[in-house]
Amino acid sequence: MRPLQILPSMLASDFSKLGQEVSDIMGAGGDIVHLDVMDGHFVPNITFGPDVIKAIRKCTDKPFDTHLMIAPTDSFLEAFAKAGSDYITVHAEAGPHVHRSLQAIRALGKKAGVAVNPGTPEDLVEYLLDDVDLILAMTVNPGFGGQSFIRPVLEKVRRIRAMVGDRPIDIEVDGGVTADNAGDCAKAGANFLVAGSAAFKGGPNAYAANIETIRKAALLGRGELV
Ligand code: DX5
Ligand code: ZN
């Protein structure tokens, strides 16, 4: 089994003190920083771009996972790589040439991820398995934090897990992940769990307990805690 990683999504943080939030949540036990980039075109919301990512890169030594909800993607990949992303994920629905985007991300020396929306079947990634390091199954429709987890996606995660076999690919879930469903996500085969609201609820004093609760639930689901 690939290592379990909890990825706090900065979308749920207090943007007025973003750098401090990165250092607080990662100091509280987050494994990888999840960064949601939205363009108001591919998704109905706008967040931040490479300059903001570059500015917060110094706030932690831990890896950056950049989730691009933008279309087109290719002309921006270099900027997100230079900003300090370690993983760059593009949506399979964002354009006709996802294979090209994945190759471009790897050519920039970064780990390449492909994301699929809740209504997109897993077949879309079948011929990309040798070109990806990460597959993201969205468990909400992308665009906003704080939405409810879409349970039927768990079956898709199981199918992706089976498809991946023993390839070195991480499987990520993102959207509505909480301690209540983290065990099911892990059991289905996800090892990268993104958490926005569930990680940041209650403010900085609650961060460590929030992350620990999600991690414990996931480890239970993996059969690594009894
Ligand atoms: C949604 C984003 C998610 C979001 C998750 O479009 O991709 O990363 O921040 O937030 P929660 O965990 O609150 O659903
Ligand atoms: Zn995301």
Short mmCIF file of C-alpha atoms and ligand atoms in Angstrom, two decimals:
data_model
loop_
_atom_site.label_atom_id
_atom_site.label_comp_id
_atom_site.label_asym_id
_atom_site.label_seq_id
_atom_site.Cartn_x
_atom_site.Cartn_y
_atom_site.Cartn_z
CA MET A 1 0.00 0.00 0.00
CA ARG A 2 1.25 3.48 -0.82
CA PRO A 3 1.70 5.83 2.16
CA LEU A 4 -1.32 7.67 3.49
CA GLN A 5 -1.08 11.46 3.10
CA ILE A 6 -3.45 14.10 4.48
CA LEU A 7 -3.57 17.22 2.28
CA PRO A 8 -5.09 20.35 3.83
CA SER A 9 -6.77 22.47 1.16
CA MET A 10 -5.83 26.12 1.62
CA LEU A 11 -9.17 27.11 0.05
CA ALA A 12 -10.70 26.70 3.52
CA SER A 13 -8.07 28.85 5.23
CA ASP A 14 -8.21 32.52 6.18
CA PHE A 15 -6.83 34.22 3.04
CA SER A 16 -6.07 37.40 4.99
CA LYS A 17 -3.16 35.52 6.62
CA LEU A 18 -2.46 32.84 4.04
CA GLY A 19 1.26 32.39 4.79
CA GLN A 20 0.61 31.95 8.50
CA GLU A 21 -2.19 29.47 7.74
CA VAL A 22 0.17 27.37 5.59
CA SER A 23 2.73 27.21 8.34
CA ASP A 24 0.13 26.56 11.07
CA ILE A 25 -1.73 23.76 9.27
CA MET A 26 1.47 22.04 8.15
CA GLY A 27 2.97 22.42 11.62
CA ALA A 28 -0.21 20.75 12.90
CA GLY A 29 0.49 17.58 10.90
CA GLY A 30 -0.58 18.18 7.29
CA ASP A 31 1.56 16.14 4.90
CA ILE A 32 1.18 17.99 1.58
CA VAL A 33 -0.32 21.45 0.86
CA HIS A 34 -3.28 21.27 -1.56
CA LEU A 35 -3.74 24.40 -3.68
CA ASP A 36 -6.96 24.98 -5.61
CA VAL A 37 -6.50 27.12 -8.69
CA MET A 38 -9.80 28.25 -10.27
CA ASP A 39 -10.34 30.41 -13.32
CA GLY A 40 -14.05 31.33 -13.37
CA HIS A 41 -14.33 29.51 -16.70
CA PHE A 42 -13.67 25.80 -16.15
CA VAL A 43 -15.31 26.18 -12.72
CA PRO A 44 -17.69 28.90 -11.48
CA ASN A 45 -15.23 30.46 -9.04
CA ILE A 46 -11.88 32.29 -9.07
CA THR A 47 -9.08 31.80 -6.55
CA PHE A 48 -5.36 32.47 -7.03
CA GLY A 49 -2.53 31.90 -9.46
CA PRO A 50 1.20 31.14 -9.55
CA ASP A 51 2.35 34.37 -7.88
CA VAL A 52 0.41 33.56 -4.74
CA ILE A 53 1.78 30.01 -4.72
CA LYS A 54 5.30 31.35 -5.13
CA ALA A 55 4.78 33.75 -2.22
CA ILE A 56 3.71 31.00 0.21
CA ARG A 57 6.32 28.46 -0.93
CA LYS A 58 8.64 29.64 1.84
CA CYS A 59 6.08 28.98 4.59
CA THR A 60 6.73 25.21 4.77
CA ASP A 61 9.25 22.64 3.55
CA LYS A 62 6.47 20.16 2.76
CA PRO A 63 5.38 19.42 -0.85
CA PHE A 64 2.85 21.48 -2.81
CA ASP A 65 0.02 19.76 -4.71
CA THR A 66 -1.46 22.18 -7.25
CA HIS A 67 -4.96 21.29 -8.44
CA LEU A 68 -5.63 23.20 -11.64
CA MET A 69 -9.31 23.84 -12.32
CA ILE A 70 -8.54 25.95 -15.36
CA ALA A 71 -8.96 25.67 -19.13
CA PRO A 72 -6.84 25.86 -21.12
CA THR A 73 -4.04 24.54 -18.95
CA ASP A 74 -0.91 24.08 -21.04
CA SER A 75 0.21 27.69 -21.34
CA PHE A 76 0.25 28.00 -17.52
CA LEU A 77 2.05 24.78 -16.56
CA GLU A 78 5.53 26.27 -16.56
CA ALA A 79 4.48 29.13 -14.28
CA PHE A 80 2.97 26.70 -11.75
CA ALA A 81 6.08 24.53 -11.90
CA LYS A 82 8.35 27.54 -11.32
CA ALA A 83 6.14 28.74 -8.47
CA GLY A 84 7.18 25.65 -6.53
CA SER A 85 4.54 23.00 -7.18
CA ASP A 86 5.68 19.41 -6.66
CA TYR A 87 2.52 17.84 -8.09
CA ILE A 88 0.48 19.49 -10.83
CA THR A 89 -2.95 18.05 -11.60
CA VAL A 90 -4.98 18.86 -14.68
CA HIS A 91 -8.60 17.92 -15.27
CA ALA A 92 -9.35 15.27 -17.91
CA GLU A 93 -12.35 17.44 -18.87
CA ALA A 94 -10.31 20.63 -19.31
CA GLY A 95 -9.35 20.05 -22.92
CA PRO A 96 -8.89 17.56 -25.74
CA HIS A 97 -5.16 16.93 -25.12
CA VAL A 98 -4.77 15.79 -21.54
CA HIS A 99 -2.02 13.36 -22.54
CA ARG A 100 0.03 16.25 -23.88
CA SER A 101 -0.51 18.22 -20.65
CA LEU A 102 0.69 15.28 -18.55
CA GLN A 103 3.80 14.89 -20.66
CA ALA A 104 4.48 18.62 -20.34
CA ILE A 105 4.21 18.44 -16.54
CA ARG A 106 6.70 15.58 -16.38
CA ALA A 107 9.01 17.39 -18.78
CA LEU A 108 9.03 20.25 -16.26
CA GLY A 109 10.29 17.76 -13.67
CA LYS A 110 7.05 17.63 -11.69
CA LYS A 111 4.70 14.82 -10.72
CA ALA A 112 1.75 14.70 -13.09
CA GLY A 113 -1.83 14.24 -11.91
CA VAL A 114 -5.10 13.79 -13.78
CA ALA A 115 -8.42 14.68 -12.14
CA VAL A 116 -11.89 13.41 -13.01
CA ASN A 117 -15.14 15.10 -12.02
CA PRO A 118 -17.84 13.08 -10.22
CA GLY A 119 -19.75 12.45 -13.46
CA THR A 120 -16.71 11.39 -15.47
CA PRO A 121 -16.11 7.64 -15.80
CA GLU A 122 -12.79 6.09 -14.82
CA ASP A 123 -12.22 4.82 -18.39
CA LEU A 124 -10.88 8.25 -19.24
CA VAL A 125 -7.69 7.53 -17.34
CA GLU A 126 -7.18 3.99 -18.66
CA TYR A 127 -4.76 4.95 -21.41
CA LEU A 128 -2.97 7.49 -19.24
CA LEU A 129 -1.73 5.10 -16.56
CA ASP A 130 1.89 5.19 -17.71
CA ASP A 131 1.83 8.99 -17.88
CA VAL A 132 0.53 9.85 -14.42
CA ASP A 133 1.84 9.87 -10.87
CA LEU A 134 -1.51 10.78 -9.34
CA ILE A 135 -5.19 10.21 -10.15
CA LEU A 136 -7.69 12.51 -8.46
CA ALA A 137 -11.30 11.36 -8.17
CA MET A 138 -13.36 14.45 -7.30
CA THR A 139 -15.88 13.66 -4.57
CA VAL A 140 -17.71 16.99 -5.16
CA ASN A 141 -18.21 19.09 -8.26
CA PRO A 142 -15.16 21.35 -8.31
CA GLY A 143 -15.48 25.06 -7.59
CA PHE A 144 -16.25 25.43 -3.91
CA GLY A 145 -15.24 24.15 -0.51
CA GLY A 146 -17.70 22.94 2.08
CA GLN A 147 -19.87 20.75 -0.18
CA SER A 148 -21.19 17.29 0.66
CA PHE A 149 -19.23 14.17 -0.24
CA ILE A 150 -20.71 12.29 -3.23
CA ARG A 151 -20.68 8.65 -2.09
CA PRO A 152 -21.04 6.85 -5.46
CA VAL A 153 -17.54 8.09 -6.31
CA LEU A 154 -16.22 5.48 -3.86
CA GLU A 155 -17.06 2.78 -6.42
CA LYS A 156 -15.06 4.71 -9.00
CA VAL A 157 -12.11 4.87 -6.58
CA ARG A 158 -12.28 1.07 -6.21
CA ARG A 159 -12.22 0.68 -9.99
CA ILE A 160 -9.30 3.09 -10.36
CA ARG A 161 -7.45 1.21 -7.61
CA ALA A 162 -7.94 -2.06 -9.53
CA MET A 163 -6.89 -0.45 -12.81
CA VAL A 164 -3.70 0.98 -11.29
CA GLY A 165 -2.53 -2.42 -10.02
CA ASP A 166 1.04 -2.17 -8.76
CA ARG A 167 1.98 0.95 -10.71
CA PRO A 168 3.50 3.72 -8.56
CA ILE A 169 0.40 5.93 -8.72
CA ASP A 170 -1.20 7.76 -5.81
CA ILE A 171 -5.01 7.94 -5.70
CA GLU A 172 -6.50 11.15 -4.35
CA VAL A 173 -10.00 12.10 -3.20
CA ASP A 174 -11.02 15.73 -2.89
CA GLY A 175 -14.26 17.32 -1.71
CA GLY A 176 -16.33 16.81 1.42
CA VAL A 177 -13.74 14.51 2.97
CA THR A 178 -14.23 14.27 6.75
CA ALA A 179 -13.41 11.83 9.55
CA ASP A 180 -16.81 10.24 8.82
CA ASN A 181 -15.89 9.11 5.30
CA ALA A 182 -12.06 9.05 5.41
CA GLY A 183 -12.13 5.37 6.38
CA ASP A 184 -14.31 4.50 3.39
CA CYS A 185 -12.05 6.52 1.07
CA ALA A 186 -8.96 4.71 2.30
CA LYS A 187 -10.69 1.32 2.16
CA ALA A 188 -11.69 2.00 -1.45
CA GLY A 189 -8.05 2.63 -2.30
CA ALA A 190 -7.38 6.35 -1.92
CA ASN A 191 -4.12 7.22 -0.16
CA PHE A 192 -4.12 11.03 -0.72
CA LEU A 193 -6.99 12.59 1.25
CA VAL A 194 -7.65 16.29 0.66
CA ALA A 195 -9.48 18.06 3.47
CA GLY A 196 -10.55 21.69 3.43
CA SER A 197 -13.36 22.45 5.87
CA ALA A 198 -12.64 19.39 8.00
CA ALA A 199 -9.00 20.41 8.47
CA PHE A 200 -9.55 24.11 9.15
CA LYS A 201 -12.73 24.04 11.25
CA GLY A 202 -12.44 25.61 14.69
CA GLY A 203 -9.35 27.71 13.92
CA PRO A 204 -5.63 27.14 14.54
CA ASN A 205 -6.01 25.57 17.97
CA ALA A 206 -8.10 22.78 16.46
CA TYR A 207 -5.90 22.01 13.41
CA ALA A 208 -3.77 19.27 14.98
CA ALA A 209 -6.80 17.44 16.38
CA ASN A 210 -8.72 17.82 13.11
CA ILE A 211 -5.90 16.27 11.07
CA GLU A 212 -5.27 13.54 13.62
CA THR A 213 -8.95 12.54 13.60
CA ILE A 214 -9.03 12.29 9.79
CA ARG A 215 -5.74 10.36 9.75
CA LYS A 216 -6.94 7.88 12.40
CA ALA A 217 -10.19 7.24 10.53
CA ALA A 218 -8.25 6.62 7.31
CA LEU A 219 -5.74 4.33 9.00
CA LEU A 220 -8.64 2.34 10.45
CA GLY A 221 -10.09 1.99 6.95
CA ARG A 222 -6.72 0.76 5.69
CA GLY A 223 -6.60 -1.81 8.49
CA GLU A 224 -3.46 -0.18 9.89
CA LEU A 225 -5.04 0.75 13.22
CA VAL A 226 -7.19 -1.44 15.39
C1 DX5 B 1 -13.13 21.97 -4.60
C2 DX5 B 1 -11.66 21.88 -4.26
C3 DX5 B 1 -11.38 21.23 -2.97
C4 DX5 B 1 -11.95 21.92 -1.76
C5 DX5 B 1 -12.23 20.91 -0.71
O1 DX5 B 1 -13.26 22.42 -5.90
O2 DX5 B 1 -10.97 21.16 -5.27
O3 DX5 B 1 -9.98 21.02 -2.80
O4 DX5 B 1 -11.09 22.90 -1.22
O5 DX5 B 1 -12.88 21.53 0.35
P1 DX5 B 1 -13.80 20.69 1.33
O6 DX5 B 1 -12.91 19.67 2.01
O7 DX5 B 1 -14.32 21.72 2.29
O8 DX5 B 1 -14.87 20.05 0.52
ZN ZN B 2 -8.84 20.55 -4.86
#
